[in-house]
Structures are given as C-alpha cells and as structure tokens.
GROMACS .gro file of C-alpha atoms in nm:
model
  346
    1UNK     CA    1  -6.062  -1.604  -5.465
    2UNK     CA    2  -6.171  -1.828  -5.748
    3UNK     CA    3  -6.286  -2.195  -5.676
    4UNK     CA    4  -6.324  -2.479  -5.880
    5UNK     CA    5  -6.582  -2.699  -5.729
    6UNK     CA    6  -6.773  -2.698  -6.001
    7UNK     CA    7  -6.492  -2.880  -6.202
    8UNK     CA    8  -6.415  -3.145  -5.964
    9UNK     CA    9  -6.400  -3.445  -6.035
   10UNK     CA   10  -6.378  -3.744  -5.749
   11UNK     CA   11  -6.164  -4.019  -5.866
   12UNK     CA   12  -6.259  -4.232  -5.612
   13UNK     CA   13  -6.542  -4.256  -5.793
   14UNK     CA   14  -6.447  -4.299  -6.127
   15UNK     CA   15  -6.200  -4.574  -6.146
   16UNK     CA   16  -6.140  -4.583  -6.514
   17UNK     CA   17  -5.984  -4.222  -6.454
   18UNK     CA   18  -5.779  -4.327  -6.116
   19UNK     CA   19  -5.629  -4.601  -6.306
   20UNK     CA   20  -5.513  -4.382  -6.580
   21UNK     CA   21  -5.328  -4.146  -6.298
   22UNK     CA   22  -5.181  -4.470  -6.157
   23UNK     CA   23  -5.104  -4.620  -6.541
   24UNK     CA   24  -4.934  -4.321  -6.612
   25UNK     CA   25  -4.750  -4.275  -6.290
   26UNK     CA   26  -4.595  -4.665  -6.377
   27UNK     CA   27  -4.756  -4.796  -6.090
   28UNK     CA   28  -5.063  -4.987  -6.194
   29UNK     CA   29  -5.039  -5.239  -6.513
   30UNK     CA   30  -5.247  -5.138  -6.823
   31UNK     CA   31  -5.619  -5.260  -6.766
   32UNK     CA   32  -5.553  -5.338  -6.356
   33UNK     CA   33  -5.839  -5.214  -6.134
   34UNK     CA   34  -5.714  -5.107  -5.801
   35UNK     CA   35  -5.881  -5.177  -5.469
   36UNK     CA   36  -5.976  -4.807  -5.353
   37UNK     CA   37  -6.025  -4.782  -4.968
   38UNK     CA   38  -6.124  -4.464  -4.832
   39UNK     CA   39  -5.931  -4.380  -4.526
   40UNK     CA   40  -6.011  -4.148  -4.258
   41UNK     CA   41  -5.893  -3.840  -4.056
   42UNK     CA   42  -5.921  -3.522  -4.306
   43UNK     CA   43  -6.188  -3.256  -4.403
   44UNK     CA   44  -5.991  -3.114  -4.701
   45UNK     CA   45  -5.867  -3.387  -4.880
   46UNK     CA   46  -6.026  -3.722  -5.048
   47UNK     CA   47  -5.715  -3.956  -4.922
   48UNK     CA   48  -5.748  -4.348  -5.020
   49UNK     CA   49  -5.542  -4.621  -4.975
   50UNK     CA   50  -5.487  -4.854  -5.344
   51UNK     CA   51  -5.392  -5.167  -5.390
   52UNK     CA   52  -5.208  -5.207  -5.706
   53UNK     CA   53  -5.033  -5.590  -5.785
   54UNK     CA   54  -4.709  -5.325  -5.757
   55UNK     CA   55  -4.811  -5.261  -5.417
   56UNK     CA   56  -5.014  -5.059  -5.180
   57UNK     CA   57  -5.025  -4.632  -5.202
   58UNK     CA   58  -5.193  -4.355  -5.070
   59UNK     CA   59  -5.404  -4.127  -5.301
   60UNK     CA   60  -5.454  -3.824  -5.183
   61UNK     CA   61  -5.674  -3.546  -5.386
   62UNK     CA   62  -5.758  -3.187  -5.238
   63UNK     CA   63  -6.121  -3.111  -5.215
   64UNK     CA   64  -6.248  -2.756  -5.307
   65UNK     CA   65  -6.533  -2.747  -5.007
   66UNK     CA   66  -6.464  -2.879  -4.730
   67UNK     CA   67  -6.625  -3.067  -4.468
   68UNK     CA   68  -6.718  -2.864  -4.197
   69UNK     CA   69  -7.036  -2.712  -4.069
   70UNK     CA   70  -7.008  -2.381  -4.213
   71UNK     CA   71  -6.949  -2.313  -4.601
   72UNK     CA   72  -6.520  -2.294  -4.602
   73UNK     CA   73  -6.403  -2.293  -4.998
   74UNK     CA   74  -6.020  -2.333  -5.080
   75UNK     CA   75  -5.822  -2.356  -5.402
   76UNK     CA   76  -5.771  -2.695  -5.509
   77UNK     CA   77  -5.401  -2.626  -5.638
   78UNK     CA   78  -5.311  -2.590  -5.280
   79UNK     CA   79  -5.222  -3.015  -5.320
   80UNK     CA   80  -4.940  -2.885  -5.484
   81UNK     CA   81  -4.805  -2.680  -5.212
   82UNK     CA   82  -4.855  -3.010  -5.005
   83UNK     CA   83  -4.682  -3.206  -5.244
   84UNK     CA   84  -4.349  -2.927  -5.272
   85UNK     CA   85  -4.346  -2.906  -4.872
   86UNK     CA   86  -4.285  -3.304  -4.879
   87UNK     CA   87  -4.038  -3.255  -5.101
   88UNK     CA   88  -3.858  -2.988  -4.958
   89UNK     CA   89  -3.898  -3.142  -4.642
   90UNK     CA   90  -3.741  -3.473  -4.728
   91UNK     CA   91  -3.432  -3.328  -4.805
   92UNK     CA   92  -3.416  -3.154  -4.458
   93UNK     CA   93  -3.548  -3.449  -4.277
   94UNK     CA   94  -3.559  -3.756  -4.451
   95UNK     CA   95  -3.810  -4.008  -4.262
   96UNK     CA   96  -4.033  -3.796  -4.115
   97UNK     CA   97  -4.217  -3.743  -4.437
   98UNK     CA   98  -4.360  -3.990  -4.696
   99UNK     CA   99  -4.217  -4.004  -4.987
  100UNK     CA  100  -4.401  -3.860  -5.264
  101UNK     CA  101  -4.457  -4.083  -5.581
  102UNK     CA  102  -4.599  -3.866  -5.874
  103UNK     CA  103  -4.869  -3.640  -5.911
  104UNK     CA  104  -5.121  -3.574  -6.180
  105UNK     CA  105  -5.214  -3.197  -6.273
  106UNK     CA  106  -5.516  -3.259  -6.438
  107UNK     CA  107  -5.716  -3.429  -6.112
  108UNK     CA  108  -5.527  -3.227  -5.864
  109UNK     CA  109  -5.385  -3.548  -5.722
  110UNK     CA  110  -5.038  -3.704  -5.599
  111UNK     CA  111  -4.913  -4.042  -5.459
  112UNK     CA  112  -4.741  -4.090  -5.176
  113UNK     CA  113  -4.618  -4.395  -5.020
  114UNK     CA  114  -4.838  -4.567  -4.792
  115UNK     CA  115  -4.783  -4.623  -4.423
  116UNK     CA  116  -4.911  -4.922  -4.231
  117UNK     CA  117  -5.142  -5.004  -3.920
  118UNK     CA  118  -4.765  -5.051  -3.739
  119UNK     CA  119  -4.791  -4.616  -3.783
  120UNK     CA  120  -4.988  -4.545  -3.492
  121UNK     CA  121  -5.195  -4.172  -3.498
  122UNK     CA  122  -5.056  -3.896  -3.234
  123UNK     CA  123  -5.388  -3.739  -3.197
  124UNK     CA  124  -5.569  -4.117  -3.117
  125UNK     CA  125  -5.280  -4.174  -2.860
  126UNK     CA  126  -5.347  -3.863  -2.673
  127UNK     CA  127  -5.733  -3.917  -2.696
  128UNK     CA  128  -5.680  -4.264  -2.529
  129UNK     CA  129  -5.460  -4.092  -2.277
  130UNK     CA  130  -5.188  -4.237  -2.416
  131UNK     CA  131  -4.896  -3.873  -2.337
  132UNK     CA  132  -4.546  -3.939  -2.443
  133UNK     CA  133  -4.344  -3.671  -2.357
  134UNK     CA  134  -4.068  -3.795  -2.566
  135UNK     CA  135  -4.271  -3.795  -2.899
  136UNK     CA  136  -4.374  -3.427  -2.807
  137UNK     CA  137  -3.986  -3.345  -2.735
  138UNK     CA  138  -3.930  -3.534  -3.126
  139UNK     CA  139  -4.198  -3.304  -3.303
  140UNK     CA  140  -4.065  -2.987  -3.135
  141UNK     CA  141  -3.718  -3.099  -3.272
  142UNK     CA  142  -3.824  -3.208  -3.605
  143UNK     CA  143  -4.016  -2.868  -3.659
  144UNK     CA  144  -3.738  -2.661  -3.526
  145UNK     CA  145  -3.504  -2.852  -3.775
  146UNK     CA  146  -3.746  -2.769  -4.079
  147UNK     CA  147  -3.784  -2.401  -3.959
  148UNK     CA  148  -3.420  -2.350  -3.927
  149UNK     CA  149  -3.328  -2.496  -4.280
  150UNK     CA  150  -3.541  -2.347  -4.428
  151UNK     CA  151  -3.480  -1.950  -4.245
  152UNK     CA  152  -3.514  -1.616  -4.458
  153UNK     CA  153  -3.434  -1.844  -4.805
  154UNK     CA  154  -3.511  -1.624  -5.076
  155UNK     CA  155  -3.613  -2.010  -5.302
  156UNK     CA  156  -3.810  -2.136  -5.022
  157UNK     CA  157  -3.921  -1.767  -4.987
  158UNK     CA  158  -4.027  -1.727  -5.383
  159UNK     CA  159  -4.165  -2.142  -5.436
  160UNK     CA  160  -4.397  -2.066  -5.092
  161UNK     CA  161  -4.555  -1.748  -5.169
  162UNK     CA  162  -4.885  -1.852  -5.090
  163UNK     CA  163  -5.045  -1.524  -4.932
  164UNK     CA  164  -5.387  -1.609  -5.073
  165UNK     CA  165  -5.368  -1.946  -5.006
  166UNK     CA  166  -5.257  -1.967  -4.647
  167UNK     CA  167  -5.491  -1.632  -4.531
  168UNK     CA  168  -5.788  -1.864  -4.701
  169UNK     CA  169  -5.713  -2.193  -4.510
  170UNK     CA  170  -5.569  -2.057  -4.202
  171UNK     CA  171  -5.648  -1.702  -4.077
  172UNK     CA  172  -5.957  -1.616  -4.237
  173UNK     CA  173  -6.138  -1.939  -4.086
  174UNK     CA  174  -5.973  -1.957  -3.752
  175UNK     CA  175  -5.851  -1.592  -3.627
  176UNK     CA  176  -6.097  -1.361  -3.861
  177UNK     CA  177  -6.432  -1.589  -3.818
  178UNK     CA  178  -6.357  -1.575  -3.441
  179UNK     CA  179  -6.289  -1.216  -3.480
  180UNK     CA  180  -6.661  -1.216  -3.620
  181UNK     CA  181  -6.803  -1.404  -3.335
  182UNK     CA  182  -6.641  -1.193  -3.062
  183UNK     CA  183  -6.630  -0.850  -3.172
  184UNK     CA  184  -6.526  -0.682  -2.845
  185UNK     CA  185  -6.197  -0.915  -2.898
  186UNK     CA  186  -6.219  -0.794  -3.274
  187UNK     CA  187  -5.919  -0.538  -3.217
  188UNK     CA  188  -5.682  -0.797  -3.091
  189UNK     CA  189  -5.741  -1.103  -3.319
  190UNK     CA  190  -5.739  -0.851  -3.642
  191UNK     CA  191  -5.382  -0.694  -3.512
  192UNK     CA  192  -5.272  -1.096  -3.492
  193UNK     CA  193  -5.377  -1.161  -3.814
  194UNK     CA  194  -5.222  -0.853  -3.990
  195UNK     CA  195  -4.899  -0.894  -3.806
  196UNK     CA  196  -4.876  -1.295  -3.875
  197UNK     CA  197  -4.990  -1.223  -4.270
  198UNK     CA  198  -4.662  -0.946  -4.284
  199UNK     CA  199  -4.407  -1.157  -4.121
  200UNK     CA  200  -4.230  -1.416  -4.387
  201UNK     CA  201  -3.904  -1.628  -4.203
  202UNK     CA  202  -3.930  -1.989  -4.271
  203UNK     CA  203  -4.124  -2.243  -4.450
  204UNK     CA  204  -4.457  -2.300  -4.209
  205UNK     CA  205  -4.660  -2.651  -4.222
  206UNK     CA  206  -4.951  -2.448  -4.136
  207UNK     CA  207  -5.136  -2.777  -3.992
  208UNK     CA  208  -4.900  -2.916  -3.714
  209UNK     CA  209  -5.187  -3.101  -3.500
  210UNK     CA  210  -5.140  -3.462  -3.341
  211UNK     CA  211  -5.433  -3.586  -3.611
  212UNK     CA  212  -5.156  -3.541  -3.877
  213UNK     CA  213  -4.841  -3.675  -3.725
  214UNK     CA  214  -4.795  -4.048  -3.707
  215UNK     CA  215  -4.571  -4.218  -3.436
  216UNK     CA  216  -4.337  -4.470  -3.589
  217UNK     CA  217  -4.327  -4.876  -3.496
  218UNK     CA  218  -4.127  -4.906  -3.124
  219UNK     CA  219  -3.773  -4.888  -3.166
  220UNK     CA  220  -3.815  -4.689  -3.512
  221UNK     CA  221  -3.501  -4.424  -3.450
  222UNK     CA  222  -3.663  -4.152  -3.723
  223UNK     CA  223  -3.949  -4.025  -3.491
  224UNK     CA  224  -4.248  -3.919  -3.637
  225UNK     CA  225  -4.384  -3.855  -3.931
  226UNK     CA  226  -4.568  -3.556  -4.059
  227UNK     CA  227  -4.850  -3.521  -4.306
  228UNK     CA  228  -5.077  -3.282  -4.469
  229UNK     CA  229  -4.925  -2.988  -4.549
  230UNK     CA  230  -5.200  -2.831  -4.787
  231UNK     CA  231  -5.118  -2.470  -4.599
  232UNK     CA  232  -4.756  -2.488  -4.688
  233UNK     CA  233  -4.636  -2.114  -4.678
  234UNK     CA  234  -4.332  -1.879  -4.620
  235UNK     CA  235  -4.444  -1.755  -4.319
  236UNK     CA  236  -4.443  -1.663  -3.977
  237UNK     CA  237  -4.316  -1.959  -3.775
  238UNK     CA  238  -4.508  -1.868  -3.421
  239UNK     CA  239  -4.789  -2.027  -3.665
  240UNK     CA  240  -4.683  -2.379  -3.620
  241UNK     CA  241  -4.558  -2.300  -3.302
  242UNK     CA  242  -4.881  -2.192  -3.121
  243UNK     CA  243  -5.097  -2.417  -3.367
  244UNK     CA  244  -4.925  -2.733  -3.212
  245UNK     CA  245  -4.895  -2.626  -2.874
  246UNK     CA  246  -5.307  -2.577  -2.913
  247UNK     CA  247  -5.377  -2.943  -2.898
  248UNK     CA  248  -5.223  -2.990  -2.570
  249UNK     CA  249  -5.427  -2.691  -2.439
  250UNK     CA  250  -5.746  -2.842  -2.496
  251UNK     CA  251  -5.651  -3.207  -2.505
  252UNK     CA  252  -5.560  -3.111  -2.133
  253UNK     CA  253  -5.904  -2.959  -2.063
  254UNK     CA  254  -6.092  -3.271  -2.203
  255UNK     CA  255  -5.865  -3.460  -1.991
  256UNK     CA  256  -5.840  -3.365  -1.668
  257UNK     CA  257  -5.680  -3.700  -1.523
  258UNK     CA  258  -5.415  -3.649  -1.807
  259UNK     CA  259  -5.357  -3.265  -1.771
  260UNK     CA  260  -5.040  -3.258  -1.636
  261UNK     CA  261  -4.855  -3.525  -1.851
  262UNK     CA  262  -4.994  -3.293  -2.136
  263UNK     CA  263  -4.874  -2.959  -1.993
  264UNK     CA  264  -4.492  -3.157  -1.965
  265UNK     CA  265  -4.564  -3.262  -2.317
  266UNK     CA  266  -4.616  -2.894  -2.394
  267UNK     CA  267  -4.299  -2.777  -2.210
  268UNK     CA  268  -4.114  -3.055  -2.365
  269UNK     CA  269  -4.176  -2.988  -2.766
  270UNK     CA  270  -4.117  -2.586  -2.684
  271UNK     CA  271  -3.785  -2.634  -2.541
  272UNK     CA  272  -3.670  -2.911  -2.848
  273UNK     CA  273  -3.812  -2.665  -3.091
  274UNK     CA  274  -3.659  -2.340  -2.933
  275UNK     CA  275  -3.325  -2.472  -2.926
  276UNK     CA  276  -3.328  -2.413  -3.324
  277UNK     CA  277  -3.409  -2.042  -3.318
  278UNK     CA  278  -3.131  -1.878  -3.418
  279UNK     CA  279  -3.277  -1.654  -3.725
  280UNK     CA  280  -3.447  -1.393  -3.462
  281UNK     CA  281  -3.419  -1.334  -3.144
  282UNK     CA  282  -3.611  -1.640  -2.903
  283UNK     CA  283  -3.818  -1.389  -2.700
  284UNK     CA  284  -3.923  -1.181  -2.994
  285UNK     CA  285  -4.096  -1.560  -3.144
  286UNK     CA  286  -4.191  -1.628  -2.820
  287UNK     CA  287  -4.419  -1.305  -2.784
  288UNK     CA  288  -4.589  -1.382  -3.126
  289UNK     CA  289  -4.656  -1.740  -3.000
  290UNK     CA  290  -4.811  -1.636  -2.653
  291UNK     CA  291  -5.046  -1.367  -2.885
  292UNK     CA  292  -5.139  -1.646  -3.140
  293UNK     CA  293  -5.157  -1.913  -2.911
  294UNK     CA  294  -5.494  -1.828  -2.679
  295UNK     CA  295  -5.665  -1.657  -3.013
  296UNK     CA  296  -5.621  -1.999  -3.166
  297UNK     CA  297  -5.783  -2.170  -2.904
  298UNK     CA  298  -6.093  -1.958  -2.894
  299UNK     CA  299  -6.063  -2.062  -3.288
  300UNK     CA  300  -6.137  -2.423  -3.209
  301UNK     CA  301  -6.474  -2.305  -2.996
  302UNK     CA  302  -6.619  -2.072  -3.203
  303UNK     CA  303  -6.404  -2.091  -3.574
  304UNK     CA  304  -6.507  -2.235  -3.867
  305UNK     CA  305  -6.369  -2.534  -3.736
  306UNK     CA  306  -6.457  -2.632  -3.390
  307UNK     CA  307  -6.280  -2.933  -3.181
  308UNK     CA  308  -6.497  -3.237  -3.207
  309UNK     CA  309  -6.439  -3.356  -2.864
  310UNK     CA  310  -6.522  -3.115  -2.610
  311UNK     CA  311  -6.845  -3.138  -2.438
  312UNK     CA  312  -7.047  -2.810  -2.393
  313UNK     CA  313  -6.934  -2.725  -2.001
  314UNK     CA  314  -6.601  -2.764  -2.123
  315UNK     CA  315  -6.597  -2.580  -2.423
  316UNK     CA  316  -6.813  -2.277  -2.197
  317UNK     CA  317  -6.454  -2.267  -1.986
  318UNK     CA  318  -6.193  -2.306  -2.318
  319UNK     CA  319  -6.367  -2.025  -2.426
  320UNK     CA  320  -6.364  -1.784  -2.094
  321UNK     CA  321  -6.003  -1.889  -2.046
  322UNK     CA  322  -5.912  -1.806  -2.446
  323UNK     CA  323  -6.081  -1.452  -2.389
  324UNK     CA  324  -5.953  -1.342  -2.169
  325UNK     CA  325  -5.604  -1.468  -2.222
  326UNK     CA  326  -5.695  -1.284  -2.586
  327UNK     CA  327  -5.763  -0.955  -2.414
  328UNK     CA  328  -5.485  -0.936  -2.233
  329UNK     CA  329  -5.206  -1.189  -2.365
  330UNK     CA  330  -4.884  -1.287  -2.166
  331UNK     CA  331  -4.540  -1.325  -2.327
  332UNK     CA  332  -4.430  -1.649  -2.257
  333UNK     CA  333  -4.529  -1.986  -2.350
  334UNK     CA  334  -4.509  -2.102  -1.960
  335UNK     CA  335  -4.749  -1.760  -1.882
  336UNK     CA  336  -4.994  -1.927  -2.074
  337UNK     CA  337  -4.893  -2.280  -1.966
  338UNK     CA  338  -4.951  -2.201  -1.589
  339UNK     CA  339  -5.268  -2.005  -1.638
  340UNK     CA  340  -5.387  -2.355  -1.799
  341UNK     CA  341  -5.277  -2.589  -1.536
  342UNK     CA  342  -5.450  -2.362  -1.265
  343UNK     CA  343  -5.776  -2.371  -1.438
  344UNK     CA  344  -5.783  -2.703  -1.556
  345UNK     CA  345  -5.599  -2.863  -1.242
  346UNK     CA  346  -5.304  -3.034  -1.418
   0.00000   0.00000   0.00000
C-alpha cells in the first residue's frame, strides 16, 4: 500500500500554513495567529485544540506512521473516512458526534468542534475505577442505532469501501501480527480475519474503545459522544462489537476490586446493542463476536499495539486466558464473560 510520509507536512508546526486552513475555512481573521495546544490521547492522529478570536476548535490531522513500538504505516486519506463517518453519523445520531467544521485536502486535515474539560474521558473513568453501567448500556445503544441505520445500504456500502484501508489499520496489526507471534493459533486467527474481511453489513467505527468516547456534563440527556473514526468501513459489525467489549475484558483484569461492576458493564452495552439486530439473525453475530472477541484480546498482549496498563503477571494470564479461549472459542458473549469472571474473580 502506498504511504506518504515522506510528504507530510505537520501544521502544528508551521503556523503560517494552519492559519491559511483556518482563513480559508472562515474561521480565523486574515493575519490572526491561533494559540495551537496539542492535546492528548491518540497514536494516529496530530489533534490540537486552537484558539481563534471566533472561538475555540479542534484540529485534527492523520499521521502516516504512527506511534507505536513497532513500524505500523497507514494511508493518510483515511481522515477522510473519519470525517464522512461523522457526517453520516450525525444524521443518525445527532449529539453523539462533533460536528465537523471543514476540512482541507491538501494537509489531510478537518475541524471539528471542540469539546470542553465539562466532557469527561470513558477510558480515564474506568482507569480511576470510576464503572457506570448506564454509560456502557448508552454506547451499546448508540452503536446498535448506527449499525442498524446504516444495514446492507448499498450508499453507505459504495462511500465505505475501504478494504485496504480497514485490513491496514485493523486486522493486519491486531489479528495477523498476533497470528505471527503465535503460530500454533495461526489457523484460527487467519480463518477470523478472512471471514471478518468477506462479511460487509453495516457501517463499522472500527475503533469503539472507552479512550475515544467522551461522557457528557451530568444531566446531559444525549449520552456520549464518539470520536475517531479513522477505520470507518462497510463491514462486519461483530468488529465493533467484540472491539468494545475488549476493554472491559482487560480493564477487569487490571482491576480486580472493580471486576465485577465491569463484567455488568459488559452485559449491559451487549444487551442495549443487541436489541437493534434485526438485519441477521442475533446468534449468527453473536458467534462472530465470541470468535473475534478473545483473538482481540491476545491482540492487545502481543499486537502491534499492546495495552499500556497491564503489568507483566497480568498480561502472562490475559494472554493464557486469550489462547486458549482462541483455540477453542465459545459462542456466546456470556461463555466468554463467565470464563473471565472465574479467572479474574469478578
């Protein structure tokens, strides 16, 4: 797949040429320097708050390598995917996206509106042990919503055929590195791959983790908010399915004291989201989830891109659990669920 990392060019640090995106978007006054803050969270993307006299935005520009231990290269045009995901998305459910402001071809760039500190981050909630079943029950919802909109549409189908795109971000780095690492498992994870890659339905997020949802101010009645769709992709939903339900797995085994409230967190956002599937039959999703869902976690061991937070003993057990479940996967999501709270005690 080509890559243009040679041709990139960081506007966060060259001003003169983020002005000129933000002059000719009509939001920043001839001349006017913008504060640039770099804000944090991502590996793929540059993202920056400005601070315009007009107000304040979020800049966000894809990055062709990105920041992970081993060498992963993407397409940079994939911030346009991103940026017709939002927009799609906003029609299905307003307020749980931001609202996209312009976006400039020539630096691979957009502008989005800009959410405040009153936006708290899922993933730094859960961290602090902070487990609201409700907001998990809210995300299952909102993604079942999105995925049933958006069901065997042959203009969602032909505006998200991003094969290349989503096998580069996605499977090759997750399922097919892991494959590499564990080549007795090499069988299994390749037959996951090939069957997820085949099967189109619905318009996948491709990145539905905690880190990119934020939770609304208290008493905000749109729920939360979902970012960063740079894997954007008619696709297989069981992607976003499993790849959400993930986090809880191993936020549970790096938080043993919190386990169980995540594991009801976990049963709560696959019932909301299950409610929706009407486009194929419930169990036949189901199955693909339970096969994603423990290759996925062996992914965030021993992928290209491994959890950050999980000490050494803990990733040693992740990564029995994961192979085994691997080798031998159950069909349910609650199979998988109560193997999980019986070895990590929730």
């Amino acid at each position: 797949m080509e890559n243009n990392e040679s041709q990139y060019r960081d506007i966060a640090q060259d001003p003169a040429a983020l002005n000129g995106v933000l002059t000719r978007l009509g939001l920043a006054r001839t001349g006017e320097t913008p504060r640039i803050t770099a804000l944090t969270g991502g590996v793929s993307s540059g993202i920056y708050r400005v601070d315009l006299a007009s107000g304040s935005y979020c800049v966000k520009q894809a990055l062709p390598k990105l920041k992970v231990a081993k060498e992963w290269l993407v397409p940079v045009e994939r911030v346009f995917h991103e940026i017709a995901w939002l927009r799609a998305v906003d029609g299905i459910a307003p307020g749980h996206v931001p609202r996209v402001l312009g976006e400039d071809d020539a630096s691979k760039a957009f502008v989005m509106e800009f959410l405040g500190p009153e936006y708290r981050n899922w993933k730094a909630d859960m961290l602090a042990g902070r487990v609201d079943v409700q907001v998990a029950r809210q995300v299952g919802d909102v993604l079942g919503r999105i995925h049933a909109a958006t069901a065997d549409n042959p203009a969602i189908a032909a505006r998200f055929a991003t094969d290349e795109n989503f096998y580069a971000i996605r499977l090759e780095p997750y399922l097919v590195e892991t494959a590499r690492v564990h080549p007795a498992l090499a069988h299994q994870l390749m037959a996951t791959v090939e069957r997820t890659a085949a099967t189109r339905r619905v318009l996948v997020h491709g990145d539905v983790s905690p880190k990119n949802i934020l939770i609304g101010p208290a008493g905000r009645e749109d729920g939360p908010v979902l970012l960063d769709a740079e894997c954007a992709w008619f696709g297989d939903p069981a992607f976003d399915v499993a790849f959400c339900l993930n986090h809880f797995l191993l936020k549970a085994a790096h938080l043993p004291l919190h386990a169980k409230a995540l594991m009801d967190a976990l049963d709560a956002f696959t019932r909301a989201y299950l409610a929706h599937v009407t486009w194929e039959p419930v169990d036949a999703l189901e199955a693909r989830v339970a096969t994603l869902l423990p290759g996925l976690t062996l992914a965030r061991v021993d992928g290209k891109s491994p959890v950050e937070y999980l000490g050494e003993p803990q990733r040693a057990k992740v990564r029995n659990v994961a192979m085994a479940l691997v080798a031998q996967p159950p069909s349910t999501i609650a199979d998988i669920a109560r193997r999980w709270a019986q070895e990590f005690n929730a």
